Coordinates of C-alpha atoms in Angstrom, one line a residue:
X1 CA 23.6 -41.0 -16.8
X2 CA 23.8 -41.7 -14.3
X3 CA 25.3 -38.7 -13.1
X4 CA 22.5 -36.5 -14.9
X5 CA 20.0 -38.6 -12.7
X6 CA 21.8 -37.4 -9.4
X7 CA 22.3 -33.8 -10.9
X8 CA 17.5 -34.1 -11.8
X9 CA 17.6 -35.7 -8.4
X10 CA 19.6 -33.2 -5.9
X11 CA 17.9 -30.0 -8.6
X12 CA 14.1 -31.7 -7.9
X13 CA 15.1 -32.3 -3.6
X14 CA 16.4 -28.3 -3.9
X15 CA 13.3 -27.2 -5.1
X16 CA 11.5 -29.0 -3.2
X17 CA 12.9 -27.3 -0.1
X18 CA 12.7 -24.1 -1.2
X19 CA 9.3 -24.7 -2.0
X20 CA 9.0 -26.5 2.2
X21 CA 11.2 -23.4 3.9
X22 CA 8.6 -20.4 0.9
X23 CA 5.1 -22.5 2.8
X24 CA 6.8 -22.1 6.4
X25 CA 7.1 -18.2 5.7
X26 CA 3.5 -17.9 4.1
X27 CA 1.5 -19.5 7.8
X28 CA 3.4 -17.9 9.7
X29 CA 1.2 -14.0 8.2
X30 CA -2.5 -14.0 8.3
X31 CA -2.8 -12.3 4.7
X32 CA -1.4 -13.5 1.6
X33 CA -1.6 -10.3 -0.4
X34 CA -1.8 -6.9 0.9
X35 CA -1.8 -3.3 -0.4
X36 CA -0.3 -0.4 1.2
X37 CA -1.7 2.4 1.9
X38 CA 0.5 4.9 2.0
X39 CA 0.0 9.1 2.3
X40 CA 2.4 11.5 0.9
X41 CA 2.7 12.8 4.4
X42 CA 4.5 9.6 5.4
X43 CA 7.1 10.2 3.4
X44 CA 7.8 14.1 4.5
X45 CA 8.9 13.0 8.1
X46 CA 10.4 15.4 10.5
X47 CA 10.5 18.1 8.7
X48 CA 6.7 18.5 7.0
X49 CA 7.6 18.4 3.0
X50 CA 9.6 16.5 0.5
X51 CA 10.7 12.7 0.5
X52 CA 13.0 12.2 4.4
X53 CA 15.9 10.3 3.1
X54 CA 15.4 8.3 7.0
X55 CA 11.3 8.0 7.1
X56 CA 11.5 6.7 3.4
X57 CA 14.6 3.7 5.1
X58 CA 12.7 3.3 7.0
X59 CA 9.6 2.9 5.3
X60 CA 11.7 0.2 3.4
X61 CA 12.7 -1.7 5.6
X62 CA 9.1 -2.1 7.6
X63 CA 8.5 -3.1 4.2
X64 CA 11.0 -5.7 3.4
X65 CA 10.9 -6.8 6.8
X66 CA 7.4 -8.4 5.9
X67 CA 8.5 -9.4 2.1
X68 CA 10.8 -12.0 3.8
X69 CA 7.4 -13.6 5.2
X70 CA 6.9 -14.8 2.1
X71 CA 3.7 -12.0 1.5
X72 CA 3.4 -10.6 -2.0
X73 CA 3.4 -6.8 -1.3
X74 CA 2.0 -3.3 -3.6
X75 CA 1.6 -0.4 -2.9
X76 CA 0.5 2.4 -3.6
X77 CA 1.2 5.6 -2.8
X78 CA 0.3 9.4 -2.4
X79 CA 1.1 12.7 -3.4
X80 CA 0.9 15.4 -1.0
X81 CA 4.2 16.2 0.4
X82 CA 4.7 17.3 -2.9
X83 CA 1.8 19.1 -4.2
X84 CA -2.2 18.3 -3.5
X85 CA -4.2 19.0 -6.6
X86 CA -6.5 21.7 -6.2
X87 CA -7.0 21.8 -2.7
X88 CA -3.3 23.2 -2.9
X89 CA -3.6 26.5 -0.5
X90 CA -2.7 29.3 -2.2
X91 CA -2.9 28.1 -5.5
X92 CA -5.8 28.6 -8.1
X93 CA -5.9 25.1 -10.7
X94 CA -8.4 23.3 -12.4
X95 CA -9.3 20.7 -10.0
X96 CA -8.0 18.0 -13.8
X97 CA -5.2 20.2 -13.8
X98 CA -4.4 19.8 -9.9
X99 CA -5.2 16.7 -9.9
X100 CA -3.0 15.4 -13.0
X101 CA -0.8 17.4 -11.6
X102 CA -0.9 15.3 -8.2
X103 CA 0.0 11.8 -10.1
X104 CA 2.6 13.2 -11.2
X105 CA 4.3 13.5 -7.4
X106 CA 3.3 10.3 -6.4
X107 CA 5.1 8.5 -9.3
X108 CA 7.8 10.6 -7.2
X109 CA 6.8 8.9 -4.4
X110 CA 6.7 6.2 -6.2
X111 CA 10.4 6.5 -7.9
X112 CA 12.0 6.8 -4.1
X113 CA 10.1 4.4 -2.1
X114 CA 11.4 1.6 -5.6
X115 CA 14.7 3.0 -4.8
X116 CA 15.2 2.7 -1.2
X117 CA 13.3 -0.6 -1.8
X118 CA 15.9 -2.4 -3.9
X119 CA 19.0 -0.6 -1.9
X120 CA 17.4 -2.7 1.3
X121 CA 17.7 -5.5 -1.1
X122 CA 13.4 -6.2 -2.4
X123 CA 13.3 -6.3 -6.4
X124 CA 10.9 -3.6 -6.6
X125 CA 8.7 -2.5 -10.3
X126 CA 7.0 0.7 -10.8
X127 CA 3.7 0.5 -12.7
X128 CA 2.3 3.8 -13.7
X129 CA -1.4 4.6 -14.9
X130 CA -0.1 7.1 -16.8
X131 CA 1.6 6.1 -19.0
X132 CA 5.7 7.2 -18.9
X133 CA 7.8 5.1 -20.2
X134 CA 11.9 5.8 -19.1
X135 CA 10.1 5.5 -15.7
X136 CA 8.1 2.8 -14.8
X137 CA 5.6 0.4 -16.6
X138 CA 2.2 0.8 -18.0
X139 CA -0.1 -1.0 -14.8
X140 CA -1.7 -4.1 -16.3
X141 CA -3.2 -6.0 -14.4
X142 CA -2.7 -9.5 -15.1
X143 CA 1.9 -8.1 -15.2
X144 CA 1.3 -6.2 -11.9
X145 CA -0.1 -9.8 -10.1
X146 CA 2.4 -11.5 -12.0
X147 CA 5.4 -9.6 -10.3
X148 CA 3.8 -10.1 -7.6
X149 CA 3.8 -13.7 -8.3
X150 CA 7.5 -14.1 -8.2
X151 CA 8.1 -12.4 -5.6
X152 CA 8.3 -8.3 -6.9
X153 CA 7.2 -5.5 -4.2
X154 CA 5.1 -2.9 -6.8
X155 CA 4.1 0.4 -5.9
X156 CA 1.8 1.7 -7.3
X157 CA 2.5 5.2 -9.6
X158 CA -0.4 7.8 -10.7
X159 CA -3.3 6.7 -8.6
X160 CA -6.3 5.8 -11.0
X161 CA -5.3 7.5 -13.4
X162 CA -8.5 10.0 -13.7
X163 CA -9.1 13.2 -12.0
X164 CA -11.8 14.3 -9.5
X165 CA -10.4 10.5 -8.3
X166 CA -8.3 9.6 -4.7
X167 CA -5.5 7.9 -4.2
X168 CA -7.5 6.5 -1.6
X169 CA -10.5 4.9 -4.4
X170 CA -6.9 4.5 -6.6
X171 CA -6.0 1.9 -3.8
X172 CA -9.5 0.6 -3.2
X173 CA -9.4 -0.2 -6.9
X174 CA -6.4 -2.1 -7.4
X175 CA -6.6 -3.7 -4.0
X176 CA -9.9 -5.5 -6.3
X177 CA -8.0 -6.0 -9.1
X178 CA -4.5 -7.3 -7.7
X179 CA -7.5 -9.6 -5.9
X180 CA -5.4 -8.5 -2.3
X181 CA -6.5 -10.1 1.4
X182 CA -6.2 -6.9 2.9
X183 CA -5.3 -2.4 2.7
X184 CA -4.0 -1.5 4.9
X185 CA -3.9 1.9 5.6
X186 CA -0.6 3.6 7.5
X187 CA -1.9 6.5 9.2
X188 CA -0.5 9.1 12.4
X189 CA -2.9 8.0 15.2
X190 CA -3.8 4.1 15.6
X191 CA -6.1 3.3 14.1
X192 CA -10.3 5.5 13.6
X193 CA -11.7 8.1 16.2
X194 CA -15.2 9.0 16.6
X195 CA -13.5 12.6 16.2
X196 CA -9.9 14.2 15.2
X197 CA -7.8 13.0 18.2
X198 CA -5.3 15.7 17.8
X199 CA -8.0 18.2 18.2
X200 CA -9.5 16.2 21.0
X201 CA -7.7 14.3 23.7
X202 CA -11.2 12.3 24.6
X203 CA -12.2 10.9 21.2
X204 CA -13.1 7.7 21.6
X205 CA -11.2 5.0 19.0
X206 CA -12.7 1.7 17.4
X207 CA -11.4 -1.4 17.2
X208 CA -13.3 -2.7 14.7
X209 CA -16.5 -0.6 12.7
X210 CA -18.6 -1.4 9.9
X211 CA -18.3 0.4 6.2
X212 CA -22.2 1.9 6.6
X213 CA -20.8 3.2 10.5
X214 CA -17.8 5.1 8.7
X215 CA -19.8 6.3 5.5
X216 CA -23.2 7.2 8.2
X217 CA -20.6 8.9 10.7
X218 CA -18.7 11.0 8.6
X219 CA -15.8 9.0 10.0
X220 CA -12.2 10.3 8.1
X221 CA -10.7 7.1 7.1
X222 CA -11.0 7.6 3.5
X223 CA -12.7 9.1 0.8
X224 CA -16.5 7.6 0.6
X225 CA -16.2 6.1 -3.1
X226 CA -12.6 3.8 -1.6
X227 CA -15.4 2.8 1.6
X228 CA -18.0 2.1 -0.9
X229 CA -16.3 0.0 -3.2
X230 CA -14.6 -2.1 -0.5
X231 CA -17.8 -2.6 1.5
X232 CA -19.6 -4.4 -1.9
X233 CA -16.4 -6.1 -2.0
X234 CA -15.8 -7.4 1.0
X235 CA -12.7 -6.0 1.7
X236 CA -11.4 -5.0 5.2
X237 CA -9.5 -2.2 5.7
X238 CA -7.0 -1.7 8.7
X239 CA -6.0 1.4 10.1
X240 CA -2.8 2.2 11.8
X241 CA 0.2 4.7 12.6
X242 CA 2.7 3.7 10.4
X243 CA 4.8 6.2 12.9
X244 CA 4.7 3.2 15.7
X245 CA 8.4 0.4 14.2
X246 CA 7.0 -2.4 14.1
X247 CA 3.6 -1.8 13.0
X248 CA 3.1 -3.7 9.4
X249 CA 4.0 -6.6 10.3
X250 CA 2.2 -7.2 13.1
X251 CA -0.6 -5.8 11.0
X252 CA -0.1 -8.3 8.5
X253 CA 0.6 -11.4 11.2
X254 CA -3.1 -10.6 12.9
X255 CA -2.5 -8.8 15.8
X256 CA -4.9 -6.3 17.3
X257 CA -3.8 -2.9 15.9
X258 CA -5.4 -0.2 14.8
X259 CA -8.8 0.0 14.2
X260 CA -10.6 -3.1 11.6
X261 CA -13.4 -2.0 8.7
X262 CA -15.5 -4.9 7.6
X263 CA -19.6 -5.9 7.3

């Protein structure tokens, strides 16, 4: 009996220490549960198409760095590096059909990211809005939340599962469903500008901007449906340069990088 009590006390002690470590880790981050939005283009790297190995491994490394802090990470991926839906150049196709093809492209990216994350030592689950039971789990809100609570990274594929809705809108929808604290949108530039900084060197960057200003000025941040959904639910959006190493970690720690979209 004494040995049993000793073992029990030791187990409780270890559990207490573990909980203490988790609390310390979580206290370092401003956001405890995030939805990271990655466009398909963020996977293509310098080659300009498809999936670039070094690029996706670097993304996985940065996600792992954030995950190791105790932050719960969900990721919505796009598919533009593989197929751009009805916007595919030189290929006339029905809008709904093109959108479904684009959803399949997001699932390819989701599986590639899952593989890179797990090779980096991060347990990852792919949840798809389109039922493909051989390669992913179906999206079920409570299941997604439970995976996050267990310390797994969740990658969402298939967009919303419906045509006519972008992966930006899907990101906003999933963020609401899992009760994320923020949407982090990784881009090629360091925030939101009043004009395209690639074409206009004199463009001004917004450090902070309201949802209504984004809609009224038709700024190219996320589509209007996604912005409106975030506005209705007061979900902040941080737009930052994904290509700068360490930026995801800086964003979740509340550093002033990129642009903040809020009320």
